[in-house]
mmCIF file with all atom_site columns, C-alpha atoms in Angstrom:
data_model
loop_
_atom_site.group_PDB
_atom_site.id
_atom_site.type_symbol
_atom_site.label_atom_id
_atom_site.label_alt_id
_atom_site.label_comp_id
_atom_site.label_asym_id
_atom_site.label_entity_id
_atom_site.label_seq_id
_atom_site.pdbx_PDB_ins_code
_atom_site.Cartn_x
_atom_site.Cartn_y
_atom_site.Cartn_z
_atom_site.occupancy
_atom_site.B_iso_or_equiv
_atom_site.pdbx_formal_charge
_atom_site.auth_seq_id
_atom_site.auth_comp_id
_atom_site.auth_asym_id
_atom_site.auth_atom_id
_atom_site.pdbx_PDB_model_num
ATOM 1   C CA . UNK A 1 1   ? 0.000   0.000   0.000   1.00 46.00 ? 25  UNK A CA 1
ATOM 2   C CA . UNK A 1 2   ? 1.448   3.561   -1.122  1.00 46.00 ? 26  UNK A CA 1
ATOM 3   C CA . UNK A 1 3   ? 1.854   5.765   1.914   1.00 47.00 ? 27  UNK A CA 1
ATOM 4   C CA . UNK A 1 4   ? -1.006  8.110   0.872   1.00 50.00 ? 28  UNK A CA 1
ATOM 5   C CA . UNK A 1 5   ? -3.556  5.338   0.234   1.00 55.00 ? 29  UNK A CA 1
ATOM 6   C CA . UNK A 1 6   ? -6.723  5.027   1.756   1.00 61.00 ? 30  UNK A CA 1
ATOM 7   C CA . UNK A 1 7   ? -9.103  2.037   1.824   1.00 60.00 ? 31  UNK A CA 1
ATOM 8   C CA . UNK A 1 8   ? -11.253 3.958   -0.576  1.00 65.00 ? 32  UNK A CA 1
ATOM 9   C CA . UNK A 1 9   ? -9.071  4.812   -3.507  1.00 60.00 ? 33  UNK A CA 1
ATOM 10  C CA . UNK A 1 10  ? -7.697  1.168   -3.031  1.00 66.00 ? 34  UNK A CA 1
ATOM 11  C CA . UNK A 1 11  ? -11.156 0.031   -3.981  1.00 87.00 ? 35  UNK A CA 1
ATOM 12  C CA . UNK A 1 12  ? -11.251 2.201   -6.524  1.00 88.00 ? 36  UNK A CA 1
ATOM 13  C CA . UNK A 1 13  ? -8.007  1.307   -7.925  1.00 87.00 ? 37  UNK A CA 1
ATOM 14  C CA . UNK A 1 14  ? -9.093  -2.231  -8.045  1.00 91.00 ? 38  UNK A CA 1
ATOM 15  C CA . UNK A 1 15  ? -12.739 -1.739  -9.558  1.00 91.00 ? 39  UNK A CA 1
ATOM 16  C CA . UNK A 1 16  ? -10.368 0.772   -12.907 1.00 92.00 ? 40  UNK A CA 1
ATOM 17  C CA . UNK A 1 17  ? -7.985  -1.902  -13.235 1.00 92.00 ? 41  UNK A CA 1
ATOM 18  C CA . UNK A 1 18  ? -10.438 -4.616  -13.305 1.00 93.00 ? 42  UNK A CA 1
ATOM 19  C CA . UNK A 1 19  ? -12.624 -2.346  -15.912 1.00 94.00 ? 43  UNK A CA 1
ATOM 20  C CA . UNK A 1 20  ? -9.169  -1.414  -17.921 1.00 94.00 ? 44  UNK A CA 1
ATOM 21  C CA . UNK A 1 21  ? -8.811  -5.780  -18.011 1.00 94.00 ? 45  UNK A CA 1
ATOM 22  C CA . UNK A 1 22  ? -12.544 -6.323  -19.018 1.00 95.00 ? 46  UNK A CA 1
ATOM 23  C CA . UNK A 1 23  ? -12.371 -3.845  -21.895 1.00 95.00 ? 47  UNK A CA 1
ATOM 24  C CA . UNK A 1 24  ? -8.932  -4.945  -23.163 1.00 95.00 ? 48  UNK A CA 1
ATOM 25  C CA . UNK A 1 25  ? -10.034 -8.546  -22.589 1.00 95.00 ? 49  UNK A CA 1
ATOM 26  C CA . UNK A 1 26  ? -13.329 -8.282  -24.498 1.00 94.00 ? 50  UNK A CA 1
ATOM 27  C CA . UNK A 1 27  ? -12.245 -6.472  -27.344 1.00 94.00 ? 51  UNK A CA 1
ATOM 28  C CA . UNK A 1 28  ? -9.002  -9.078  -27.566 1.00 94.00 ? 52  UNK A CA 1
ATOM 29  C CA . UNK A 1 29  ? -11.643 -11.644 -28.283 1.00 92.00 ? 53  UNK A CA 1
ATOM 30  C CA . UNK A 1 30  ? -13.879 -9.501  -29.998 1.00 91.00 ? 54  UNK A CA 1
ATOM 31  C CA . UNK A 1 31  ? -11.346 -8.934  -32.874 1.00 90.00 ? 55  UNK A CA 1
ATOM 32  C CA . UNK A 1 32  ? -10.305 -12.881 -32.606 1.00 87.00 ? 56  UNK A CA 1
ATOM 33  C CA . UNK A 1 33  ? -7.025  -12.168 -31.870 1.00 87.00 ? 57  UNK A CA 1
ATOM 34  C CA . UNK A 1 34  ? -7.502  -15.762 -30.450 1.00 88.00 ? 58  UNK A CA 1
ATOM 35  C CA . UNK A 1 35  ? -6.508  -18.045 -32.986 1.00 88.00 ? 59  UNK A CA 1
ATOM 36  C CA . UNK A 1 36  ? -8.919  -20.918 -31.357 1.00 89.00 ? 60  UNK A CA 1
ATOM 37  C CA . UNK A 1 37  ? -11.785 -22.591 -33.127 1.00 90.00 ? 61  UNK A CA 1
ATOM 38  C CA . UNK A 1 38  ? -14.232 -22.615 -30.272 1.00 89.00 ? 62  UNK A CA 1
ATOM 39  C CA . UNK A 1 39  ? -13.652 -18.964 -29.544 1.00 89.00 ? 63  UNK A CA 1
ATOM 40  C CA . UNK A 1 40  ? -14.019 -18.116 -33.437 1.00 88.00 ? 64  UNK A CA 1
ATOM 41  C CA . UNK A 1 41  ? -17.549 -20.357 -33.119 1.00 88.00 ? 65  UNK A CA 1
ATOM 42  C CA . UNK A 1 42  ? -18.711 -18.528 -29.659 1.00 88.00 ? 66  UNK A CA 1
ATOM 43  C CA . UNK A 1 43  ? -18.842 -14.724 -28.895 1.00 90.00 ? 67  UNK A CA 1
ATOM 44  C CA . UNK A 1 44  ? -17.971 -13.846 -25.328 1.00 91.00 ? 68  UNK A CA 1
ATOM 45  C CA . UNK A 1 45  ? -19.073 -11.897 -22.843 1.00 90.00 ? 69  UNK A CA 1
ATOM 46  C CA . UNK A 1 46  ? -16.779 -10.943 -20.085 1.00 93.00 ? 70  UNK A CA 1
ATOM 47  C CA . UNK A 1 47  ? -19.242 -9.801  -17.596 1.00 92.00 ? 71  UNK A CA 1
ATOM 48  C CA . UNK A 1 48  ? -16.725 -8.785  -14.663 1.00 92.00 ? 72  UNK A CA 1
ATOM 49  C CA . UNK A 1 49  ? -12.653 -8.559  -13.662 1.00 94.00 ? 73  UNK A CA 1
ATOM 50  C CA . UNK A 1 50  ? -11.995 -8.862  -9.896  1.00 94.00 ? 74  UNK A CA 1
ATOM 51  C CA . UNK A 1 51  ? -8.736  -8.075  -9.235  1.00 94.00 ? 75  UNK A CA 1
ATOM 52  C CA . UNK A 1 52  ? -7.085  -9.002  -5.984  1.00 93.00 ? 76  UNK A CA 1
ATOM 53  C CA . UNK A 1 53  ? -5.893  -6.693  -3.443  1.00 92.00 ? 77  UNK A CA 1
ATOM 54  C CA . UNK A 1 54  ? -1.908  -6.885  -4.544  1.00 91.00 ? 78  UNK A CA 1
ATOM 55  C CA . UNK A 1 55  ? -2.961  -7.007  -8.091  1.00 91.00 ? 79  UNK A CA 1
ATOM 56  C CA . UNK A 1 56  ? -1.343  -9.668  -9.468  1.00 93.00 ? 80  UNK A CA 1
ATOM 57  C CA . UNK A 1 57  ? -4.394  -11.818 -9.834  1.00 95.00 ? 81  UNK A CA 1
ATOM 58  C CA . UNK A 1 58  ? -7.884  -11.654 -11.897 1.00 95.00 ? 82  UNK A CA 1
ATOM 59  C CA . UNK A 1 59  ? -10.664 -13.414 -11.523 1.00 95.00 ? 83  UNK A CA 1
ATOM 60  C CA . UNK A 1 60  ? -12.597 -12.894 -14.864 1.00 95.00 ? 84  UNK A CA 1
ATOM 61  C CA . UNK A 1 61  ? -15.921 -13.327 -15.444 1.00 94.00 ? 85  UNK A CA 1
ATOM 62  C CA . UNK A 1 62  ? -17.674 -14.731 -18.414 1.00 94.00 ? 86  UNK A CA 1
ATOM 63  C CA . UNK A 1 63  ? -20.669 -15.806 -20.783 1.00 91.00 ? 87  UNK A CA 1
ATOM 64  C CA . UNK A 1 64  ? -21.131 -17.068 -24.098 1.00 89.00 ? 88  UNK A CA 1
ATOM 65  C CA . UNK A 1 65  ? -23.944 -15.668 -26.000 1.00 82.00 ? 89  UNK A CA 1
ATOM 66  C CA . UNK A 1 66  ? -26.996 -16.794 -25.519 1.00 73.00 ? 90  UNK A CA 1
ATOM 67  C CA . UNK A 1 67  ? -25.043 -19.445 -22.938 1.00 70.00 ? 91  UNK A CA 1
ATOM 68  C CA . UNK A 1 68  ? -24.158 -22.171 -25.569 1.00 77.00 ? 92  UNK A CA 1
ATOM 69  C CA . UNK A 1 69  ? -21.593 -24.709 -25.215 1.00 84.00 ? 93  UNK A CA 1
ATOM 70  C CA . UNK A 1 70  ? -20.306 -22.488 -21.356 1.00 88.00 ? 94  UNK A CA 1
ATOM 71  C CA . UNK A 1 71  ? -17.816 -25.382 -20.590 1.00 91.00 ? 95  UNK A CA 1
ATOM 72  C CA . UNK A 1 72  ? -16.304 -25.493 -23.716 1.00 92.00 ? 96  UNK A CA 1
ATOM 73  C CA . UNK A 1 73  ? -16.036 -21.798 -24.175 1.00 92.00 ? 97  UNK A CA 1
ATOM 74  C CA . UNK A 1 74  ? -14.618 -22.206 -20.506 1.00 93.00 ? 98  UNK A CA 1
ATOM 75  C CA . UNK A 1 75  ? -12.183 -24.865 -21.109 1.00 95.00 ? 99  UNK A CA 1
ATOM 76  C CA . UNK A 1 76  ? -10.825 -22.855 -24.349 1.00 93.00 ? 100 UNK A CA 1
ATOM 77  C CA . UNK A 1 77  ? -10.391 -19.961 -22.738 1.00 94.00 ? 101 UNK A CA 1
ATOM 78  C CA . UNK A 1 78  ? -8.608  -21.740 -19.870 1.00 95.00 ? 102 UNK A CA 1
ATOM 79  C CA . UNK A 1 79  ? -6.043  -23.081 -22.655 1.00 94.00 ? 103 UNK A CA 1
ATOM 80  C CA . UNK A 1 80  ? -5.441  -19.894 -24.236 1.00 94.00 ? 104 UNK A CA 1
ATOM 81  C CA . UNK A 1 81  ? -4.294  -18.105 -20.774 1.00 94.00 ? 105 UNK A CA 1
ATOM 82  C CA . UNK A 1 82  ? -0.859  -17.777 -21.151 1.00 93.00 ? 106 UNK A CA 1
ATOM 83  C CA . UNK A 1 83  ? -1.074  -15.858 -24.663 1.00 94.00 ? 107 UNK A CA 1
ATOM 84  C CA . UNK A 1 84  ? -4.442  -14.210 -23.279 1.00 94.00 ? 108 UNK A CA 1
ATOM 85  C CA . UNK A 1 85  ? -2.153  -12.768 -19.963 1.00 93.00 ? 109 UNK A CA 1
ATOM 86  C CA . UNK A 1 86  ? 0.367   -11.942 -22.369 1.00 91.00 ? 110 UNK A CA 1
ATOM 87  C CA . UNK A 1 87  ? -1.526  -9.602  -24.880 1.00 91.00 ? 111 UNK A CA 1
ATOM 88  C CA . UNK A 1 88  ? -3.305  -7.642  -21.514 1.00 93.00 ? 112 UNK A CA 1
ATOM 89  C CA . UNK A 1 89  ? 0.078   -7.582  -20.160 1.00 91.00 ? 113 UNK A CA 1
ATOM 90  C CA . UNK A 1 90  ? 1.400   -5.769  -23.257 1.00 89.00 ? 114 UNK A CA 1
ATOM 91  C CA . UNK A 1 91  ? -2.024  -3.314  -23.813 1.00 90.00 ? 115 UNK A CA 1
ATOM 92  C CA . UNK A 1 92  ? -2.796  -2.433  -19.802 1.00 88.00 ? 116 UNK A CA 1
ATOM 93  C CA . UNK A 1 93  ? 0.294   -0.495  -18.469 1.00 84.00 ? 117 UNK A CA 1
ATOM 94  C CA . UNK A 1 94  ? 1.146   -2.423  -14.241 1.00 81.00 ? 118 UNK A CA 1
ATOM 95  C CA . UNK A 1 95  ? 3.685   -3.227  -12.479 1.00 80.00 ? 119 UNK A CA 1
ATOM 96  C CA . UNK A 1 96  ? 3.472   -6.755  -12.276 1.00 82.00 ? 120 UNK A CA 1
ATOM 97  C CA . UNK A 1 97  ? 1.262   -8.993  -15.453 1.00 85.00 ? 121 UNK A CA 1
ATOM 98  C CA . UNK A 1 98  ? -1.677  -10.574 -13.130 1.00 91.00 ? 122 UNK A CA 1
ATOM 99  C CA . UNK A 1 99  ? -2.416  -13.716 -13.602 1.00 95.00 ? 123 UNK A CA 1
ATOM 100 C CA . UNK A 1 100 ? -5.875  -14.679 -15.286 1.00 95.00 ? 124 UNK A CA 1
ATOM 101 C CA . UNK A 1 101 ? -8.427  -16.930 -13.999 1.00 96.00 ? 125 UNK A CA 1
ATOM 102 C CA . UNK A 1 102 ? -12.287 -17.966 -15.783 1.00 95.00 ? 126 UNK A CA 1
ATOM 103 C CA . UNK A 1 103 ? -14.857 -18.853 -14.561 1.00 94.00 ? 127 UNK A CA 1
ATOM 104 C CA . UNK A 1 104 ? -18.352 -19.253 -15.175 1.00 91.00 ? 128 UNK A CA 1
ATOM 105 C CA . UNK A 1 105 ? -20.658 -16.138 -14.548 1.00 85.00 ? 129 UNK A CA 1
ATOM 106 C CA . UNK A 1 106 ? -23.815 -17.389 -13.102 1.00 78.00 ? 130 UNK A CA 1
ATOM 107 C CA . UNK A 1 107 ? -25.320 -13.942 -12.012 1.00 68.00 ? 131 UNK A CA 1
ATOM 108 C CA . UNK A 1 108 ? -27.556 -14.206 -14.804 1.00 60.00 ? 132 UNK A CA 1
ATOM 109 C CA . UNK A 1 109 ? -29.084 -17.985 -14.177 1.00 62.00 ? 133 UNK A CA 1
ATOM 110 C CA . UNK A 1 110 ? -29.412 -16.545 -10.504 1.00 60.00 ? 134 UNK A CA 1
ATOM 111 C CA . UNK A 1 111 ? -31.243 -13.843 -11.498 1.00 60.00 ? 135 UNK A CA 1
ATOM 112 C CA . UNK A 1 112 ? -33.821 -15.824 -13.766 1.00 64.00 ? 136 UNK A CA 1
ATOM 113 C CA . UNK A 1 113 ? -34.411 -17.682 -11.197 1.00 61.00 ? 137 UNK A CA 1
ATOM 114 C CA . UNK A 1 114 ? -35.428 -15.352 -8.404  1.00 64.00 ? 138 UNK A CA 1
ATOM 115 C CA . UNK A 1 115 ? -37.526 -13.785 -11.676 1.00 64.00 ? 139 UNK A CA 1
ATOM 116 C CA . UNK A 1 116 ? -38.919 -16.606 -12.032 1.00 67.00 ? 140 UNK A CA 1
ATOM 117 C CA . UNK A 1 117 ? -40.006 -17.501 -7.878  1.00 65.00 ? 141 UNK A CA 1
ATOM 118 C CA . UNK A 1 118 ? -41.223 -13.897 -7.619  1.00 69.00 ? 142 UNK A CA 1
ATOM 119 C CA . UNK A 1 119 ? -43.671 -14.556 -10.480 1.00 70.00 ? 143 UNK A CA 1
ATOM 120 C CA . UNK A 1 120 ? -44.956 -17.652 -9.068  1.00 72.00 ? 144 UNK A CA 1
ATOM 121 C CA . UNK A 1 121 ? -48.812 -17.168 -8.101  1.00 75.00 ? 145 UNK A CA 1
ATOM 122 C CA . UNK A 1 122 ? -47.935 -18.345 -4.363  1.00 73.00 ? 146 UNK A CA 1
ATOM 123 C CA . UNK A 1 123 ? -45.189 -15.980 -3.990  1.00 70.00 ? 147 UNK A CA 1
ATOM 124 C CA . UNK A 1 124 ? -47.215 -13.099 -6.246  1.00 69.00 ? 148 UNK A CA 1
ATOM 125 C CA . UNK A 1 125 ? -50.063 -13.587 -3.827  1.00 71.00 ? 149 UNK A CA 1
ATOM 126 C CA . UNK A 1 126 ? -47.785 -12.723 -0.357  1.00 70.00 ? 150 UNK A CA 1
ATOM 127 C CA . UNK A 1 127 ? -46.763 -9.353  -2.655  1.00 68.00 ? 151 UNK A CA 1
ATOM 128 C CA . UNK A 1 128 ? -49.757 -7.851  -3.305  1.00 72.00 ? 152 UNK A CA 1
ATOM 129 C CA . UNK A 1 129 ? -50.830 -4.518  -1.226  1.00 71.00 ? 153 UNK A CA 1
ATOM 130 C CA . UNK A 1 130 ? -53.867 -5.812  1.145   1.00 63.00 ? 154 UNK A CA 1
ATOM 131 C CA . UNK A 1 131 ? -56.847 -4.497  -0.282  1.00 41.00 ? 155 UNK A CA 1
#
């Protein structure tokens, strides 16, 4: 921690850097700079970046389109992470080159599925204003 840090513009540090990673990330694999079938096949998502406190280590969020084929989008991902840390190492200026790791983001099946409890008739019943 620098000497004029605070606990607040370390967040904030973390939450850019993550957001510089996401956007350099996404648009690495939205130009297919990837030379990898699946990933030619599947447009990605990448959802969120969490970077850790020291910054040397991303947790990276994604989704394939319309959520086809997740664990093989995963698993190529996974095998392109070497040249994928490289290239974000080269376009987002740190100290150190963190190191990537994907996973799954299941925010979105989560959220369908509260959708769909709060829309079932037992649960719409208990919302309803008393009349």
């Amino acid at each position: 921690m620098r000497p004029n840090d605070t606990p607040e513009s370390r967040n904030v540090r973390l939450l850019r850097v993550g957001e510089q990673m996401r956007h350099t990330l996404s648009e690495i694999l939205a130009r297919g700079d990837v030379h990898d079938e699946t990933l030619a096949k599947h447009p990605v998502t990448i959802t969120e970046v969490r970077m850790s406190p020291d910054l040397r280590h991303a947790t990276v969020f994604m989704k394939p389109l319309l959520g086809k084929d997740e664990e093989a989008v995963l698993k190529a991902l996974r095998t392109n992470t070497a040249y994928l840390q490289r290239e974000v190492a080269s376009r987002v200026r740190m100290k150190y080159a963190a190191k990537l790791k994907f996973l799954a983001d299941d925010s979105f099946d989560e959220g369908s599925h509260i959708d769909s409890l709060l829309r079932d008739p037992k649960v719409a019943r208990d919302l309803e204003p008393d009349a």
